[in-house]
Amino acid sequence: MKSLETMRRYVREPQLLINGYRALGKKIIGYRCLYVPEEIIHAAGMVPYPLFGGPEPISLADSYLQPYICEFIRNVFDRALEGKLKFLDGLVLCNTCDAVRKMYDHWRTYIKTHLCYIINNPQETYSNHAYSYYYIELQNFRLEMENFSGQKITDENLARSISLYNETRSLLKKAYLLRKQDPAALSGAETLDMVMAAMIMPKEEANTLIRDVLKEAGNRVDRRQNSGPRILITGSIIDQPALIRLVEEMGGMVAADDLCTTSRYFWQEVKGDNPMDALCLYATQRCLCPCMHPAEKRLAHLQELIREFAVEGVIYFNIKYCDPFIFEGVMFKEVLEKTGIPVMVLEAGHDLSGIGQLKTRVQAFIEMLW
Amino acid sequence: MAEEVTSRAATVLQTTVEASRSVRWYYEKVTAAKKNNKPVVWAFGLVPREIWHALDIPVVTLEHFPLLLAAKQLSGKYSQVAEERGFTRDICAYHSCFLGAALSDQLDAYTEKRFPSPDIIVASNFPCNQEVKTPQYLAEHYKCPFFYLDAPINPWGEEIKKHAVEYYETNLERLLVFLEKFGYRPDWAALQESVRLSQHLLRLWNKIVDYRKKAPTPMGAADGYICLYPLFQLPGTGIAVEIYERLLNEVRQRAESGLGVVDEERVRLIWAGLPPAYNLGLLNYPERYGAVVVQSELEWIGGAILDPEALNAKKPLESLARKTLLDFVNPTYSNRINLWKRLTREFKIDGIIAVNKRGCRNLPAGNRLIKDTVYQESRVPMIIFDLDGVDNREYDDAQVKANIDTFVESLLSKKGGRKQ
Ligand code: SF4
Ligand code: SF4
């Protein structure tokens, strides 16, 4: 599919996009993770740019952060130390996992972009006063972005950004839902590429391409027959398709995934008349990551995906030293297995270099599901 | 193996014995309360201790119980139980040890006696993610009422933003409402008294710290570690104040008579991170060189960096919010780094021993930052090596001591060099 090929190329060669942003004189603001409201950065005329890891092994970062901390974050920090993220004008983080929070002081001290900001979002999402507290944090963030960009963020601009990003969300969800069909018009690995590209691309261009994906998918003849067991993959960040591909190559069908590079990015839309209220509300209603509370809400979301996508087995993927998912994996495995859904917990490094060793386990799991 | 190399801390103060007795006193109190059908809380994370004591709620805390087990060489055994239940060896040993004891079918007599089952579980995300995950799992396991206390992080340092203090304060109010369901009525007079006692304790602590800055130091980290219990686990109680009043007297007397930890104090060290609870004698190990670990960073946990005058008994929850959010173990490091700059300067430190605890994502990540900041400011060097303060299975005595030997010898030769 041509549209998918273009999107895949952007994931492999993000420099193409970065050059484009630079040519337009835009400031590029790196961020982690999904609790950073991209729309506020966008409404200030800047580019929100999610940071992913690279394929290279970690070298410099190991003398700054202990080796027993999330390999993904060490990888990102390593890339910054190596000068590979020099295109960033600033970094925005939020209050999620320990690894992300650790980057704050390290970045300020050793990388020294003009901006390094952390949004102090609450980690619980159900009370009114968490909402009020978050509102103040978002207002402070909005001011910070105005100061940094030198551009006032009007409510109109913000509403426009929200609607643009909502369109991306809704298109991505449409494409995601294609995997409900049998045979499915998109594979899990293709969906990952598409979402990751949409995350780093200008949204106008991404929206056009996703529309094309939807059109081309409708005419696709080489559809994947859903002959294998339907599997849901959840867990730590997956920013390269190796694991999903492995499952699909071994005969499984990645029917759904709950990852911060896939459905967690777009599942809900930002809704409401007042843009700041809408962004606040969104944070309380979106799919949660395991750093947020209550855990029951996340479990309920997974169970809904399992039902909706007729999932037969769950692969719970942990990046080494990713505590939120390590704990949740044990907890959810027990609960889901009680409901008759087999769960396999897999642990690997961020670079998935040991993926070959996981092959036998993945194969055995898929065979067990037949 | 750990069993062959462990040694107890060699302490020099009489009051340390009393502090150690307060541990036993408190655990006995909790077990007795359980026998009398009082609901017992298991608390995870830095929930202000003053609340438990003001409302007379028996509590077992994640931040202390595993240390008791480690001191009895039991931590590895219980961490193993957690690993058999599916938790990896990479999680924090505080948590694996606690989980193992909580899930074990066969507790040893020592643990059994001090570990009543929970009726309520309270967890705060301060200072790390794991503090919430273990209790979530255990609440499900024990089918126990669960309260989550959300704490904002503090990237601002000493000037915490008003909305963050208010947010945490409101969460403490909600905790009180939750606890009332189990018969623990909020008693405002008792909370105020608890904050008053906590303030008094902090004043005493600051005076003790001032004496400890003297050379030779009248009280080292070995005594400090044990005396931490009243300061960290019993603030807001009369017993903590009594112990600290006596501690102050003893430290003052020793300082005034020039009594140090060793005969000739040649090198002054501070310990960053968690000392090995199963081998506290290691804190005394450098003394063979005339080197004294004058303090460990851990002694400042629980908000001990707060200016006592910032506590206001008339506003108990706001005061406790400030005390908690200012804590140096915050997930961002401004206050920790400031603390280190201050300690190095005021204690006239020659070197810092820093350990990386394997399963901890919080403190070890700051070690390099401290190393660079302190070195830049005062040219004080820091050695960093792996040592898990709770899990005794991975302790490598020879390697650890070799690290300390090399470091202290280099400090001594530098000092010798300066004299010449
Ligand atoms: S993979 Fe886990 S530890 Fe790493 S950044 Fe994501 S949530 Fe945090
Ligand atoms: S030692 Fe580290 S990981 Fe363990 S509970 Fe404390 S802060 Fe969390």
Short mmCIF file of N, CA, C and O in Angstrom, two decimals, chain B residues 193-280:
data_model
loop_
_atom_site.label_atom_id
_atom_site.label_comp_id
_atom_site.label_asym_id
_atom_site.label_seq_id
_atom_site.Cartn_x
_atom_site.Cartn_y
_atom_site.Cartn_z
N GLU B 193 -1.76 18.33 68.14
CA GLU B 193 -0.75 17.96 69.12
C GLU B 193 0.36 17.15 68.44
O GLU B 193 1.55 17.33 68.71
N SER B 194 -0.04 16.32 67.51
CA SER B 194 0.94 15.49 66.82
C SER B 194 1.90 16.37 66.00
O SER B 194 3.11 16.12 65.98
N VAL B 195 1.35 17.38 65.34
CA VAL B 195 2.21 18.27 64.56
C VAL B 195 3.12 19.08 65.50
O VAL B 195 4.30 19.31 65.20
N ARG B 196 2.57 19.46 66.66
CA ARG B 196 3.40 20.21 67.63
C ARG B 196 4.58 19.34 68.07
O ARG B 196 5.73 19.78 68.12
N LEU B 197 4.28 18.07 68.37
CA LEU B 197 5.36 17.17 68.80
C LEU B 197 6.36 16.93 67.67
O LEU B 197 7.57 16.84 67.90
N SER B 198 5.84 16.87 66.47
CA SER B 198 6.71 16.65 65.32
C SER B 198 7.65 17.84 65.13
O SER B 198 8.83 17.69 64.82
N GLN B 199 7.09 19.02 65.36
CA GLN B 199 7.90 20.24 65.23
C GLN B 199 9.01 20.25 66.30
O GLN B 199 10.17 20.56 66.01
N HIS B 200 8.60 19.85 67.50
CA HIS B 200 9.58 19.81 68.59
C HIS B 200 10.70 18.82 68.25
O HIS B 200 11.88 19.09 68.46
N LEU B 201 10.29 17.68 67.71
CA LEU B 201 11.26 16.64 67.33
C LEU B 201 12.25 17.18 66.29
O LEU B 201 13.46 16.97 66.39
N LEU B 202 11.73 17.90 65.32
CA LEU B 202 12.60 18.46 64.28
C LEU B 202 13.58 19.49 64.85
O LEU B 202 14.72 19.57 64.41
N ARG B 203 13.08 20.26 65.82
CA ARG B 203 14.01 21.24 66.45
C ARG B 203 15.15 20.50 67.14
O ARG B 203 16.32 20.89 67.04
N LEU B 204 14.79 19.43 67.85
CA LEU B 204 15.83 18.65 68.54
C LEU B 204 16.79 18.05 67.52
O LEU B 204 18.02 18.08 67.69
N TRP B 205 16.23 17.52 66.45
CA TRP B 205 17.04 16.91 65.39
C TRP B 205 18.06 17.92 64.85
O TRP B 205 19.24 17.61 64.69
N ASN B 206 17.60 19.13 64.60
CA ASN B 206 18.51 20.13 64.04
C ASN B 206 19.65 20.47 65.00
O ASN B 206 20.78 20.70 64.58
N LYS B 207 19.32 20.48 66.29
CA LYS B 207 20.38 20.76 67.27
C LYS B 207 21.39 19.60 67.29
O LYS B 207 22.61 19.82 67.38
N ILE B 208 20.86 18.39 67.21
CA ILE B 208 21.75 17.22 67.21
C ILE B 208 22.66 17.27 65.97
O ILE B 208 23.87 17.04 66.06
N VAL B 209 22.06 17.61 64.85
CA VAL B 209 22.84 17.70 63.61
C VAL B 209 23.97 18.71 63.79
O VAL B 209 25.11 18.48 63.38
N ASP B 210 23.68 19.84 64.42
CA ASP B 210 24.72 20.85 64.61
C ASP B 210 25.91 20.30 65.40
O ASP B 210 27.06 20.55 65.06
N TYR B 211 25.60 19.53 66.43
CA TYR B 211 26.72 18.93 67.19
C TYR B 211 27.48 17.92 66.35
O TYR B 211 28.69 17.78 66.46
N ARG B 212 26.73 17.21 65.51
CA ARG B 212 27.40 16.17 64.71
C ARG B 212 28.34 16.76 63.66
O ARG B 212 29.18 16.05 63.10
N LYS B 213 28.17 18.04 63.40
CA LYS B 213 29.07 18.66 62.41
C LYS B 213 30.47 18.85 62.97
O LYS B 213 31.44 19.05 62.24
N LYS B 214 30.55 18.82 64.31
CA LYS B 214 31.86 19.09 64.92
C LYS B 214 32.85 17.97 64.62
O LYS B 214 32.45 16.83 64.40
N ALA B 215 34.12 18.33 64.64
CA ALA B 215 35.15 17.30 64.45
C ALA B 215 35.91 17.16 65.79
O ALA B 215 36.36 18.17 66.32
N PRO B 216 36.05 15.98 66.34
CA PRO B 216 35.50 14.73 65.81
C PRO B 216 34.00 14.69 66.04
O PRO B 216 33.50 15.27 66.99
N THR B 217 33.32 13.97 65.17
CA THR B 217 31.86 13.93 65.32
C THR B 217 31.48 13.06 66.53
O THR B 217 32.04 11.99 66.72
N PRO B 218 30.56 13.56 67.35
CA PRO B 218 30.18 12.78 68.53
C PRO B 218 29.23 11.62 68.21
O PRO B 218 28.98 10.78 69.06
N MET B 219 28.70 11.58 66.99
CA MET B 219 27.73 10.54 66.63
C MET B 219 27.87 10.25 65.14
O MET B 219 27.77 11.16 64.32
N GLY B 220 28.10 8.98 64.82
CA GLY B 220 28.30 8.63 63.41
C GLY B 220 27.04 8.02 62.80
O GLY B 220 25.97 7.97 63.42
N ALA B 221 27.21 7.52 61.58
CA ALA B 221 26.06 7.00 60.83
C ALA B 221 25.51 5.70 61.42
O ALA B 221 24.34 5.39 61.23
N ALA B 222 26.35 4.93 62.12
CA ALA B 222 25.85 3.66 62.68
C ALA B 222 24.80 3.97 63.74
O ALA B 222 23.69 3.40 63.73
N ASP B 223 25.10 4.89 64.65
CA ASP B 223 24.09 5.31 65.62
C ASP B 223 22.93 6.00 64.89
O ASP B 223 21.77 5.82 65.23
N GLY B 224 23.30 6.81 63.91
CA GLY B 224 22.28 7.58 63.18
C GLY B 224 21.23 6.68 62.54
O GLY B 224 20.04 6.98 62.57
N TYR B 225 21.70 5.57 62.00
CA TYR B 225 20.77 4.66 61.32
C TYR B 225 19.72 4.15 62.30
O TYR B 225 18.52 4.11 62.00
N ILE B 226 20.17 3.75 63.47
CA ILE B 226 19.22 3.18 64.44
C ILE B 226 18.33 4.28 65.04
O ILE B 226 17.13 4.09 65.25
N CYS B 227 18.94 5.44 65.27
CA CYS B 227 18.16 6.55 65.87
C CYS B 227 17.19 7.16 64.86
O CYS B 227 16.39 8.03 65.22
N LEU B 228 17.26 6.72 63.63
CA LEU B 228 16.33 7.24 62.63
C LEU B 228 14.90 6.79 62.92
O LEU B 228 13.94 7.49 62.56
N TYR B 229 14.76 5.66 63.56
CA TYR B 229 13.41 5.11 63.74
C TYR B 229 12.46 6.12 64.41
O TYR B 229 11.38 6.39 63.87
N PRO B 230 12.81 6.68 65.55
CA PRO B 230 11.87 7.65 66.16
C PRO B 230 11.62 8.87 65.26
O PRO B 230 10.51 9.37 65.20
N LEU B 231 12.66 9.31 64.56
CA LEU B 231 12.51 10.52 63.74
C LEU B 231 11.62 10.26 62.52
O LEU B 231 10.78 11.09 62.16
N PHE B 232 11.78 9.12 61.91
CA PHE B 232 11.08 8.84 60.66
C PHE B 232 9.75 8.11 60.90
O PHE B 232 8.74 8.43 60.27
N GLN B 233 9.75 7.15 61.83
CA GLN B 233 8.55 6.34 61.99
C GLN B 233 7.66 6.79 63.14
O GLN B 233 6.49 6.45 63.18
N LEU B 234 8.23 7.53 64.10
CA LEU B 234 7.41 7.93 65.25
C LEU B 234 7.26 9.43 65.43
O LEU B 234 7.06 9.91 66.55
N PRO B 235 7.35 10.23 64.37
CA PRO B 235 7.19 11.67 64.60
C PRO B 235 5.75 11.94 65.04
O PRO B 235 4.84 11.25 64.59
N GLY B 236 5.60 12.92 65.91
CA GLY B 236 4.24 13.21 66.39
C GLY B 236 3.91 12.42 67.65
O GLY B 236 2.78 12.46 68.13
N THR B 237 4.90 11.70 68.19
CA THR B 237 4.65 10.98 69.45
C THR B 237 5.53 11.55 70.55
O THR B 237 6.63 12.09 70.30
N GLY B 238 5.07 11.38 71.78
CA GLY B 238 5.85 11.83 72.93
C GLY B 238 7.11 11.00 73.08
O GLY B 238 8.17 11.52 73.43
N ILE B 239 7.02 9.73 72.76
CA ILE B 239 8.18 8.85 72.98
C ILE B 239 9.36 9.27 72.09
O ILE B 239 10.52 9.27 72.51
N ALA B 240 9.05 9.69 70.85
CA ALA B 240 10.13 10.13 69.96
C ALA B 240 10.80 11.37 70.54
O ALA B 240 12.03 11.49 70.53
N VAL B 241 10.00 12.28 71.06
CA VAL B 241 10.56 13.51 71.63
C VAL B 241 11.44 13.17 72.84
O VAL B 241 12.56 13.68 72.98
N GLU B 242 10.95 12.28 73.69
CA GLU B 242 11.75 11.90 74.87
C GLU B 242 13.09 11.32 74.46
O GLU B 242 14.14 11.67 75.00
N ILE B 243 13.06 10.41 73.49
CA ILE B 243 14.32 9.79 73.05
C ILE B 243 15.26 10.85 72.48
O ILE B 243 16.45 10.88 72.79
N TYR B 244 14.71 11.76 71.69
CA TYR B 244 15.56 12.76 71.07
C TYR B 244 16.08 13.80 72.07
O TYR B 244 17.16 14.35 71.89
N GLU B 245 15.32 14.04 73.13
CA GLU B 245 15.85 14.94 74.16
C GLU B 245 17.08 14.31 74.81
O GLU B 245 18.11 14.95 75.02
N ARG B 246 16.95 13.01 75.09
CA ARG B 246 18.10 12.33 75.70
C ARG B 246 19.26 12.23 74.70
O ARG B 246 20.42 12.37 75.05
N LEU B 247 18.90 12.00 73.45
CA LEU B 247 19.95 11.91 72.42
C LEU B 247 20.71 13.23 72.32
O LEU B 247 21.94 13.25 72.27
N LEU B 248 19.97 14.32 72.35
CA LEU B 248 20.61 15.63 72.27
C LEU B 248 21.58 15.82 73.44
O LEU B 248 22.72 16.26 73.27
N ASN B 249 21.12 15.47 74.66
CA ASN B 249 21.99 15.63 75.83
C ASN B 249 23.27 14.83 75.67
O ASN B 249 24.37 15.31 75.93
N GLU B 250 23.09 13.60 75.23
CA GLU B 250 24.26 12.73 75.13
C GLU B 250 25.23 13.23 74.06
O GLU B 250 26.44 13.27 74.27
N VAL B 251 24.67 13.64 72.93
CA VAL B 251 25.53 14.11 71.84
C VAL B 251 26.24 15.40 72.26
O VAL B 251 27.43 15.59 72.00
N ARG B 252 25.47 16.27 72.95
CA ARG B 252 26.08 17.53 73.41
C ARG B 252 27.26 17.25 74.34
O ARG B 252 28.35 17.79 74.17
N GLN B 253 27.02 16.34 75.31
CA GLN B 253 28.09 16.03 76.26
C GLN B 253 29.33 15.48 75.57
O GLN B 253 30.45 15.87 75.86
N ARG B 254 29.07 14.59 74.63
CA ARG B 254 30.21 13.99 73.92
C ARG B 254 30.96 15.06 73.11
O ARG B 254 32.19 15.10 73.10
N ALA B 255 30.19 15.93 72.49
CA ALA B 255 30.82 16.98 71.67
C ALA B 255 31.64 17.91 72.57
O ALA B 255 32.78 18.28 72.23
N GLU B 256 31.05 18.25 73.72
CA GLU B 256 31.77 19.19 74.60
C GLU B 256 33.02 18.55 75.20
O GLU B 256 33.99 19.23 75.49
N SER B 257 33.00 17.22 75.36
CA SER B 257 34.22 16.58 75.88
C SER B 257 35.14 16.13 74.76
O SER B 257 36.11 15.43 75.00
N GLY B 258 34.80 16.45 73.54
CA GLY B 258 35.68 16.10 72.42
C GLY B 258 35.72 14.61 72.14
O GLY B 258 36.71 14.10 71.59
N LEU B 259 34.65 13.89 72.52
CA LEU B 259 34.63 12.44 72.29
C LEU B 259 34.13 12.12 70.89
O LEU B 259 33.01 12.47 70.53
N GLY B 260 34.95 11.46 70.14
CA GLY B 260 34.55 11.12 68.77
C GLY B 260 34.19 9.65 68.65
O GLY B 260 34.19 8.91 69.63
N VAL B 261 33.92 9.24 67.43
CA VAL B 261 33.60 7.84 67.16
C VAL B 261 34.88 7.01 67.16
O VAL B 261 34.91 5.85 67.59
N VAL B 262 35.97 7.59 66.66
CA VAL B 262 37.28 6.92 66.71
C VAL B 262 38.26 7.84 67.45
O VAL B 262 37.98 9.03 67.64
N ASP B 263 39.38 7.26 67.82
CA ASP B 263 40.34 8.07 68.59
C ASP B 263 40.86 9.25 67.78
O ASP B 263 40.89 10.38 68.24
N GLU B 264 41.24 8.94 66.56
CA GLU B 264 41.75 10.04 65.75
C GLU B 264 40.98 10.09 64.43
O GLU B 264 41.11 9.21 63.59
N GLU B 265 40.13 11.09 64.30
CA GLU B 265 39.28 11.17 63.11
C GLU B 265 40.08 11.80 61.97
O GLU B 265 40.40 12.98 62.01
N ARG B 266 40.39 11.00 60.97
CA ARG B 266 41.26 11.51 59.90
C ARG B 266 40.49 11.87 58.64
O ARG B 266 40.90 12.74 57.88
N VAL B 267 39.42 11.13 58.43
CA VAL B 267 38.65 11.36 57.20
C VAL B 267 37.16 11.35 57.55
O VAL B 267 36.71 10.54 58.36
N ARG B 268 36.40 12.27 56.96
CA ARG B 268 34.96 12.32 57.22
C ARG B 268 34.19 11.96 55.94
O ARG B 268 34.41 12.55 54.89
N LEU B 269 33.30 10.99 56.11
CA LEU B 269 32.55 10.48 54.95
C LEU B 269 31.06 10.63 55.18
O LEU B 269 30.60 10.69 56.32
N ILE B 270 30.30 10.65 54.09
CA ILE B 270 28.84 10.52 54.20
C ILE B 270 28.41 9.40 53.27
O ILE B 270 29.04 9.16 52.23
N TRP B 271 27.34 8.74 53.67
CA TRP B 271 26.82 7.61 52.89
C TRP B 271 25.58 8.06 52.12
O TRP B 271 24.64 8.60 52.71
N ALA B 272 25.58 7.83 50.81
CA ALA B 272 24.40 8.17 49.99
C ALA B 272 23.68 6.88 49.61
O ALA B 272 24.31 5.93 49.17
N GLY B 273 22.37 6.89 49.76
CA GLY B 273 21.60 5.68 49.45
C GLY B 273 21.46 4.83 50.71
O GLY B 273 21.85 5.22 51.81
N LEU B 274 20.95 3.64 50.51
CA LEU B 274 20.60 2.80 51.67
C LEU B 274 21.78 1.94 52.13
O LEU B 274 22.29 1.14 51.36
N PRO B 275 22.20 2.07 53.40
CA PRO B 275 23.24 1.16 53.91
C PRO B 275 22.67 -0.25 54.02
O PRO B 275 21.46 -0.42 54.08
N PRO B 276 23.53 -1.28 54.05
CA PRO B 276 22.99 -2.65 54.07
C PRO B 276 22.37 -2.99 55.42
O PRO B 276 23.09 -3.12 56.42
N ALA B 277 21.07 -3.14 55.46
CA ALA B 277 20.38 -3.39 56.74
C ALA B 277 20.80 -4.73 57.33
O ALA B 277 20.69 -4.93 58.54
N TYR B 278 21.29 -5.65 56.50
CA TYR B 278 21.69 -6.98 56.96
C TYR B 278 23.14 -7.00 57.41
O TYR B 278 23.66 -8.02 57.83
N ASN B 279 23.82 -5.87 57.26
CA ASN B 279 25.25 -5.83 57.61
C ASN B 279 25.62 -4.39 57.97
O ASN B 279 26.48 -3.77 57.34
N LEU B 280 24.97 -3.90 59.01
CA LEU B 280 25.17 -2.48 59.35
C LEU B 280 26.59 -2.19 59.81
O LEU B 280 27.03 -1.04 59.81
#
